[in-house]
Tab-separated table of C-alpha atoms in Angstrom:
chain	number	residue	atom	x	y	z
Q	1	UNK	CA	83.804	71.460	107.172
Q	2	UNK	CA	83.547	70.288	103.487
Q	3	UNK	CA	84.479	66.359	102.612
Q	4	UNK	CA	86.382	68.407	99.896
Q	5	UNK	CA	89.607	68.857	102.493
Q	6	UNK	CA	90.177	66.801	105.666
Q	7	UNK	CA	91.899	67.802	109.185
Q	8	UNK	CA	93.357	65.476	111.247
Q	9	UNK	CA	95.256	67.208	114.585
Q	10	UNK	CA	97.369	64.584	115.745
Q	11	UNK	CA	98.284	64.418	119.733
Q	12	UNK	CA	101.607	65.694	118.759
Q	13	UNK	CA	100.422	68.965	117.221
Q	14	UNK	CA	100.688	68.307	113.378
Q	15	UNK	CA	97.479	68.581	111.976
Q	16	UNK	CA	97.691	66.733	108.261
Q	17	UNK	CA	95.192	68.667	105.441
Q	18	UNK	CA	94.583	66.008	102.933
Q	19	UNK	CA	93.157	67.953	99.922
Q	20	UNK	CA	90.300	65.072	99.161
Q	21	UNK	CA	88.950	65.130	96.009
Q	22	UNK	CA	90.938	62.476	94.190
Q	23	UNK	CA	88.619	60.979	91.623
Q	24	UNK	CA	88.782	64.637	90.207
Q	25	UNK	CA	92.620	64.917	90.742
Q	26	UNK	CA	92.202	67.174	94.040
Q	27	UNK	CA	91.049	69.759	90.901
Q	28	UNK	CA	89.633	72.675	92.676
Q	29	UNK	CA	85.708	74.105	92.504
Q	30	UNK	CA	84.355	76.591	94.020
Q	31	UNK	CA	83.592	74.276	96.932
Q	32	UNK	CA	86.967	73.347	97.211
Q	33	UNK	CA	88.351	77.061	97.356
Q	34	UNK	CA	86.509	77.951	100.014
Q	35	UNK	CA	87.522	74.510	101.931
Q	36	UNK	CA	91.166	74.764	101.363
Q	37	UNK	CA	90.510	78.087	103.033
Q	38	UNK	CA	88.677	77.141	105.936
Q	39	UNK	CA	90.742	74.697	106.301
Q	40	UNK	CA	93.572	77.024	106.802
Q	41	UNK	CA	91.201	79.530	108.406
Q	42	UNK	CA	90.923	76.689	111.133
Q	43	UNK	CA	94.140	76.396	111.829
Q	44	UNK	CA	95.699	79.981	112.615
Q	45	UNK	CA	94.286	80.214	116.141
Q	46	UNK	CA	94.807	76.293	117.860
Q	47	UNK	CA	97.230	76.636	119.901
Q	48	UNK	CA	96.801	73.014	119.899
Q	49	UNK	CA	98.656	72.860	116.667
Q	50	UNK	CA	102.570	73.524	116.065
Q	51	UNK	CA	103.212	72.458	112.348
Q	52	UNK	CA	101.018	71.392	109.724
Q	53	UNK	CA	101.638	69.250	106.311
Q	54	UNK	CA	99.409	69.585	103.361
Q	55	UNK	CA	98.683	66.676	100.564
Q	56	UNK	CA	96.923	65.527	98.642
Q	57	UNK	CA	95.067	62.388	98.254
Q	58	UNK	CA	95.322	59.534	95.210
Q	59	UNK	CA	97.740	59.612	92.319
Q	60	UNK	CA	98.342	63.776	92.801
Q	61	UNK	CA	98.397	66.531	94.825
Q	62	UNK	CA	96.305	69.074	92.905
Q	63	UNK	CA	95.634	69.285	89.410
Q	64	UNK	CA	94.279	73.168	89.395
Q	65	UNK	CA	91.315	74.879	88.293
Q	66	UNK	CA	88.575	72.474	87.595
Q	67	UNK	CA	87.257	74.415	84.668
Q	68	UNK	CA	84.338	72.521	83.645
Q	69	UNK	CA	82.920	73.479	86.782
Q	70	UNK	CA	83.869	77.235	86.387
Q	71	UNK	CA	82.500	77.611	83.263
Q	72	UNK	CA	79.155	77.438	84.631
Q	73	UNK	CA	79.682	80.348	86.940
Q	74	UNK	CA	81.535	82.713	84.690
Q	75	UNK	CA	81.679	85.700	84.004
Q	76	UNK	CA	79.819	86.807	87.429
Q	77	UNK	CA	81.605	85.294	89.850
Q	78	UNK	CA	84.846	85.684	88.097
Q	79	UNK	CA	84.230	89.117	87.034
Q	80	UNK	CA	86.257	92.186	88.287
Q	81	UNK	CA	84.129	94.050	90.606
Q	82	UNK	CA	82.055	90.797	92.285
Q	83	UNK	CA	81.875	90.434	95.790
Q	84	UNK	CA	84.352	87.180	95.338
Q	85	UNK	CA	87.196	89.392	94.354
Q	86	UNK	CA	88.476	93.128	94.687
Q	87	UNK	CA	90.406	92.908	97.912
Q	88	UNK	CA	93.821	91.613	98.965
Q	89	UNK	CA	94.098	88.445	99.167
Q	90	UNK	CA	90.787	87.995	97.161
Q	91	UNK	CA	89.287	84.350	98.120
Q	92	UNK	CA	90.624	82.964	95.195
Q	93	UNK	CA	94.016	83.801	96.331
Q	94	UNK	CA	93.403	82.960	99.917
Q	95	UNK	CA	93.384	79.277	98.946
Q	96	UNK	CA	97.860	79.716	98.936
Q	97	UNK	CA	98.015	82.654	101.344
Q	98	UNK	CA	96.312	81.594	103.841
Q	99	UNK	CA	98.899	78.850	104.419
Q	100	UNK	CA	101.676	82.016	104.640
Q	101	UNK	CA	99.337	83.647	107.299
Q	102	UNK	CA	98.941	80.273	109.473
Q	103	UNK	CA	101.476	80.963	112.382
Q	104	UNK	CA	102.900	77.710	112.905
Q	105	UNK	CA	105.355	75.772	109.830
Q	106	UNK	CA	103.222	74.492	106.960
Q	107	UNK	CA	105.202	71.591	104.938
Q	108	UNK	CA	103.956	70.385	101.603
Q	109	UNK	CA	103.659	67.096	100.407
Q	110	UNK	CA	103.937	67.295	96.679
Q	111	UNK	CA	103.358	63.621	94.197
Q	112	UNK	CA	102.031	63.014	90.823
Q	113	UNK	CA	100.945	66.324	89.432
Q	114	UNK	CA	100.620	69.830	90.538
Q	115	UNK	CA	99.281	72.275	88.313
Q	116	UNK	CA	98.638	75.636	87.984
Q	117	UNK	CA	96.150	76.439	91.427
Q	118	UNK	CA	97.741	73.577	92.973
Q	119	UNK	CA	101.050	74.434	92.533
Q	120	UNK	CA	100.315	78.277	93.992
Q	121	UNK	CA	98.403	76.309	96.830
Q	122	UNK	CA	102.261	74.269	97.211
Q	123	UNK	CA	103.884	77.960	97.650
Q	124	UNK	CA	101.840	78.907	100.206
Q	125	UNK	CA	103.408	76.536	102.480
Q	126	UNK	CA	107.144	76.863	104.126
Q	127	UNK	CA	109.151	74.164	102.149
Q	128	UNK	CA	107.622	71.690	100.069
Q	129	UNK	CA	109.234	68.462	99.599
Q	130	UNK	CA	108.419	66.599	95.993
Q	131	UNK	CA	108.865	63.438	93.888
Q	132	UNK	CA	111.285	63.584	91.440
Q	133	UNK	CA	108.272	62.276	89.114
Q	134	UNK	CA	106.602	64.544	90.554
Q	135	UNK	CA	104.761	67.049	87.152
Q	136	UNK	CA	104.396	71.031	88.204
Q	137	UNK	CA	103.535	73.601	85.712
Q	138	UNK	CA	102.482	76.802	85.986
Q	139	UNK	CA	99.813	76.350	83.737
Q	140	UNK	CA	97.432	79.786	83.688
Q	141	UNK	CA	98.932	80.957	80.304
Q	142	UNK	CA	97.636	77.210	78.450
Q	143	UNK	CA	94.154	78.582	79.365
Q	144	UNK	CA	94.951	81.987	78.375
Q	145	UNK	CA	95.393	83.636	81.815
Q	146	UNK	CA	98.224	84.588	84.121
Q	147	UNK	CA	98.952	83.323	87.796
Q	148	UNK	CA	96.068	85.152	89.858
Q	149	UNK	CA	96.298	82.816	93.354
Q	150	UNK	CA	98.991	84.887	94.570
Q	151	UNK	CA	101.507	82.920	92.831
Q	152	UNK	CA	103.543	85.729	91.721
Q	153	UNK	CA	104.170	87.200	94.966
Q	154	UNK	CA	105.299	83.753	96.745
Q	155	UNK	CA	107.495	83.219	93.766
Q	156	UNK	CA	109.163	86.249	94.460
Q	157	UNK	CA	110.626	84.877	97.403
Q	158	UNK	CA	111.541	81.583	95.693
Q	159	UNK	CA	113.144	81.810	92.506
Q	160	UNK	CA	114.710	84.251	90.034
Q	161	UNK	CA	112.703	86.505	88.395
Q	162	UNK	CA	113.909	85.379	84.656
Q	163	UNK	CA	112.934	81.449	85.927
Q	164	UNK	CA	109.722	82.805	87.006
Q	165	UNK	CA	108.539	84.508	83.529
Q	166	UNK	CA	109.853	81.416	81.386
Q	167	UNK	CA	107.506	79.046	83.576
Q	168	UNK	CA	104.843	81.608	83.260
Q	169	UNK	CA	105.034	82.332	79.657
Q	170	UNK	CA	105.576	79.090	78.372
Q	171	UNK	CA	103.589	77.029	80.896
Q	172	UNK	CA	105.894	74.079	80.564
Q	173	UNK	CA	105.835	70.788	82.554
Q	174	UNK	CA	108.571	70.423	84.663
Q	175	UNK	CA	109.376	67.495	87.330
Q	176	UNK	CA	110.597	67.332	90.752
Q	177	UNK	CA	114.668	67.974	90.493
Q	178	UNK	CA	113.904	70.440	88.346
Q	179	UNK	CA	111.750	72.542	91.041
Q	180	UNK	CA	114.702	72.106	93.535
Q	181	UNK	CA	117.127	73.936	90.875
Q	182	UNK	CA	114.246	76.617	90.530
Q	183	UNK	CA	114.116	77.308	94.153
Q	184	UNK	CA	110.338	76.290	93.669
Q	185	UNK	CA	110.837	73.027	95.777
Q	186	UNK	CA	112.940	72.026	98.739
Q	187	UNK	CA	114.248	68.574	98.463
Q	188	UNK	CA	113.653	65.678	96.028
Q	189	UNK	CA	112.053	62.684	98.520
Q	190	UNK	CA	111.053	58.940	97.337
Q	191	UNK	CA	107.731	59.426	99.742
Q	192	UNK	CA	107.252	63.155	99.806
Q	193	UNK	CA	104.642	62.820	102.681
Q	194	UNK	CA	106.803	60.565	104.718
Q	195	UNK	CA	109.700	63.345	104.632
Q	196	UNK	CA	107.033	66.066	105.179
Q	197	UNK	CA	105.712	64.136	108.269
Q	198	UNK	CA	109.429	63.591	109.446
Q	199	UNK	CA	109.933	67.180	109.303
Q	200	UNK	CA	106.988	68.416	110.879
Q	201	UNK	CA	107.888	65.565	113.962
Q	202	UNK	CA	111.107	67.036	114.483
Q	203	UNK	CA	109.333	70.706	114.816
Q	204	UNK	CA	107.013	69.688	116.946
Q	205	UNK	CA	109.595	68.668	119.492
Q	206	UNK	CA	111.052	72.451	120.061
Q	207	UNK	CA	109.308	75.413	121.456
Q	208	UNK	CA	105.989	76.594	119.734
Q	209	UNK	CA	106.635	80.239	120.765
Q	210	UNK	CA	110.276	79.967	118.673
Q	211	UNK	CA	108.433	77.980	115.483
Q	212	UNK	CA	106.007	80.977	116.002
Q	213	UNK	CA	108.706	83.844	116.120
Q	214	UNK	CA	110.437	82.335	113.760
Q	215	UNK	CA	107.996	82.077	110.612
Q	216	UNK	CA	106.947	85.610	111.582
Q	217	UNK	CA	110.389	87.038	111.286
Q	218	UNK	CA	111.058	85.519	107.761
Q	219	UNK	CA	107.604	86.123	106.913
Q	220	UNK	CA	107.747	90.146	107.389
Q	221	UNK	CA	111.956	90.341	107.787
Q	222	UNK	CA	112.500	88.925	104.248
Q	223	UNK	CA	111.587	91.840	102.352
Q	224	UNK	CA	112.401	94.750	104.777
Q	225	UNK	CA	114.873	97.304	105.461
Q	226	UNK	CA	118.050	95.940	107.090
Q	227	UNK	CA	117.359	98.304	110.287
Q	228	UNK	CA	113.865	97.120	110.291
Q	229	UNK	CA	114.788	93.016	109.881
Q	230	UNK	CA	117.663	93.746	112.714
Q	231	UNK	CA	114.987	95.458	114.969
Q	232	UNK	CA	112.395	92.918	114.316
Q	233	UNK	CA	115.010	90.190	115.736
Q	234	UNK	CA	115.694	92.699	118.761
Q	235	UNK	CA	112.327	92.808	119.518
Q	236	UNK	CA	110.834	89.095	118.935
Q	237	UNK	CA	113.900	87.582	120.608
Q	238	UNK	CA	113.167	89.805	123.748
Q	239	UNK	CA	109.644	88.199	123.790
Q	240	UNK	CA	110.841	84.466	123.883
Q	241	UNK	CA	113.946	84.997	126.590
Q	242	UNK	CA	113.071	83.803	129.790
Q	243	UNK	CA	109.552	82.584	128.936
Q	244	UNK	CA	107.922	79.707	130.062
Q	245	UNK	CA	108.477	77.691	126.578
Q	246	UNK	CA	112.332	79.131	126.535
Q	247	UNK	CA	113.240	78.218	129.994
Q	248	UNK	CA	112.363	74.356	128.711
Q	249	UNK	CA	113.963	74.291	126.236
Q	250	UNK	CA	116.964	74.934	128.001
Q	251	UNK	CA	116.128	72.508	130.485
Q	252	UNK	CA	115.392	69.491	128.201
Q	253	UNK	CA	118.827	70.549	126.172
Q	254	UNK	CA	120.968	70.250	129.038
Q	255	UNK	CA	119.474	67.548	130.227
Q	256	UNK	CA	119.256	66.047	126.911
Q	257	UNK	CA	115.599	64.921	127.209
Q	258	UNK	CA	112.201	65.418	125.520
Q	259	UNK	CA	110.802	69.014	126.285
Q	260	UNK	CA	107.439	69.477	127.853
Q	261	UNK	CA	106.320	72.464	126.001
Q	262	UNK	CA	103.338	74.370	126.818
Q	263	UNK	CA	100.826	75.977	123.898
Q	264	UNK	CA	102.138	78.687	121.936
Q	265	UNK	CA	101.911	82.249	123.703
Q	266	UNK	CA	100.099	83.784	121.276
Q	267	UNK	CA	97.268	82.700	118.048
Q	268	UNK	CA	98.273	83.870	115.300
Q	269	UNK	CA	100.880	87.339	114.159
Q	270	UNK	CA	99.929	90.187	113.016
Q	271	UNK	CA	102.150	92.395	110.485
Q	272	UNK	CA	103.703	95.081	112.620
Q	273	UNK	CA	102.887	92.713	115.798
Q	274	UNK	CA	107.121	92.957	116.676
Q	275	UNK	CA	106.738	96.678	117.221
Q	276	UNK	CA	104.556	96.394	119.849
């Protein structure tokens, strides 16, 4: 794996990606897409792993698109039509998805600044906890372009659409607190990646297979019919009762001790997975 990102798998199950490129601002090149990526990539089928919490190393978390090395590969690798891009997610979008498509809860760690790519990277995760310092823009529109690392289609989970469009439009700087009024962060913390750490701890301590069931019903529920989100509960809850990983967790709640989990049940969800 590229020196670009780090993964460290702790013996607890939270694996910390430390996006490592700080004497550049964690600014991403085409080496570090396809890192972040991997990195993700990596991830989706440990069953080793039960939450992960993304940084970034030095004085930010990501300062975006490190154009002074793209301009050396434009227009052909940016170009419509290459084999980089003209599929859904196209790699340059992967870099936030993938984080959506990792089964377990991803948690990021968000200090300094996080701009443009790095702040779509920040949406890919499950809650993001920031500085109140802490400088996010969605910056594509300074360079003339628009958000293209599936920024949009996170957002559309987070925010209102009318907050969206004035971030986009006007590409404004905008700090911490701020983000938590937007919906675009969770909670204001002094030491985002001790909070993000704390988190992930306290996951780590409950059933895999429910962390698992759980991101995968707000993951395809959100958006879907209300007969389709009530089925989709039906049908994952049936899965966990009176499982191996349930049956603990009833026994270390009555007995008010630490549960002895076993791996998840299954790598990674699929969409339409609950129907089966």
């Amino acid at each position: 794996m590229s020196s670009r990102v780090l993964v460290n798998i702790k013996e607890n199950g939270i694996a910390v990606v430390t996006l490592n490129r700080s004497e550049k601002m964690n600014a991403i090149d085409q080496e570090m897409f396809k890192a972040i990526t991997a990195a993700g990539e990596s991830l989706k089928n440990n069953r080793a792993v039960k939450a992960v919490v993304i940084h970034g190393d030095g004085t930010g978390f990501c300062a975006g698109l490190d154009l002074s090395n793209f301009s050396e590969d434009a227009p052909e690798v940016l170009a419509l039509g290459s084999d980089e891009i003209g599929k859904a997610p196209n790699m340059y979008q992967q870099v936030a998805w993938v984080w959506k498509e990792v089964p377990v809860p991803v948690i990021a760690a968000v200090h300094g600044v996080c701009f443009g790519g790095g702040l779509q990277i920040a949406l890919g995760a499950d809650m993001r906890y920031v500085h109140q310092n802490t400088k996010l823009s969605i910056m594509e529109s300074k360079w003339g372009l628009i958000p293209d690392m599936a920024g949009t289609q996170i957002l559309r989970d987070l925010c209102r659409v009318d907050v969206a469009k004035e971030l986009t439009f006007t590409g404004r700087v905008f700090n911490g607190e701020q983000a938590v009024q937007y919906g675009i962060a969770t909670e204001v913390a002094n030491d985002p990646f001790a909070k993000a750490m704390a988190v992930a701890e306290s996951i780590v301590a409950l059933s895999p297979d429910a962390m698992v069931y759980a991101k995968q019903l707000f993951e395809e529920g959100w958006q879907c019919s209300r007969e389709e989100g009530l089925l989709m509960e039906e049908t994952l809850n049936a899965k966990l009762m009176c499982s191996e990983n349930q049956m603990e967790a009833i026994r270390s709640g009555m007995s008010k001790s630490k549960g002895n989990y076993k791996p998840r049940m299954q790598d990674t969800f699929y969409k339409g997975e609950w129907l089966k």
